[in-house]
Amino acid sequence: LAFAGVTGSRVPHDRAIDATIDADSLPLDSIPPLSDAVTNLKGRALAKFTVTGTIDRPDVNGRVTLWNGSARLAPLGVTASYVAGNIRLVHDTVIVESLVAHSNGVIRLTGGIGIKTLTQPSFALKLTANNARIIDNDNGNLYANANVSLNGPFNNVDVTGFAHVLRGVIYIPESTGKTLVGAGDPALYAVADTTNIGVRELFPSQSPLLANLRMNVALMVDHDVFVRSNDANVEVYTDNPLRIGVNRAKQTFLVDGVLLSDRGEYRF
């Protein structure tokens, strides 16, 4: 170990791995969180697998079983409960035989993730939801059906399928009267000292996943979905699907279509 005079990775990527993991009724809340996006992880896991190969090219074989789990998805404000699943690890592939959770309705994930290269996995996943609560925070409270597939290598992922918002509320943020300069606004470069490392962190970094992501998801919105604020209470719906895509150049999501309304009130 050294604080200076060392370049590159401290861990050689060609270093051999030889590990066996055998966990019986492992409490999930004892596992350190991998991301702030998932909190309050609870439940039990049974795991038995071996890891060989190298750090750069691991060879994993075994099985993980989850039961009686729960977790809070912080960005959505939703708690997934009664989580249960069976996951197999075969060489350089994670096979999700079944991963089921409840958030009012049932959410199910199946498919596989290729981990031949850990930093750039490949995907063949399918997510379905039936009358599930998908948002429950200051932005809204929505219930939806969904059938979405995610396929392809990390640098060319294709997202397809449909989502159907059944009911709920979307809250319009209240104006503070301020004009804010967004992190992606060119005006920020005119007022920020980009030679300062701390200031540079304000600027959005390019996502390698979004840079080549392709998306074509149809979105239907039923009656009984309302947009609300202190001044508005308006029902919105669709007669034809909206199309959700992505602008890869700007790395932003796009929604194309017509959103209708025929009842409600707005106070000017």
C-alpha angles and dihedrals in degrees: 000000000000140000094209142018095043125111129186128014120343087214115059109230091220092058111126122245125209113169138145121200119195116171124170116197093343111189108235093211088067091064114094111245114259094199140015087231092076118050139163092036111186138163138070136288135195112202133176120166145127129230120205135152120061135312090256094045111027122187109209127184128174145061140277123200123192128193142168090013134156137179139173117234098214101198091054098035089229127136116213111207138182089034113183132163152151119225126181125199114207117177104296098352133086108207115200101204091177134341113178131180136169126229100163086304132031124284118191131187124192136163135061146290122213113220100179084125110027095204093050110035125179124229141218102163135148123198122193129180131184119198089330127165103242101172129029110160143082090304095059150291114259138170122200151163118230143178110183131163127201116196140165143046120313093261095048110033119169119204117193139159139073142284127199120199106210105183143329146092135289115200119215111222112246116244117248092197091244126122107223128200108225123225090249096046114116087220088072091068089058094059103031128082100230092187088073111089092212091052093047089061088067090068118086115254120223114259112222088205095053093041091076102018118134120199136180112165123160115220125197123187120202128212111269093058110119135193111212142182136144088285103032142058106166130158116225131191143155133239092189129029121273114226120230114202139151135247100220094190093057094027092229133128120246132206118199126185145057124301113196136202133187105166140036138070138265122192115215 
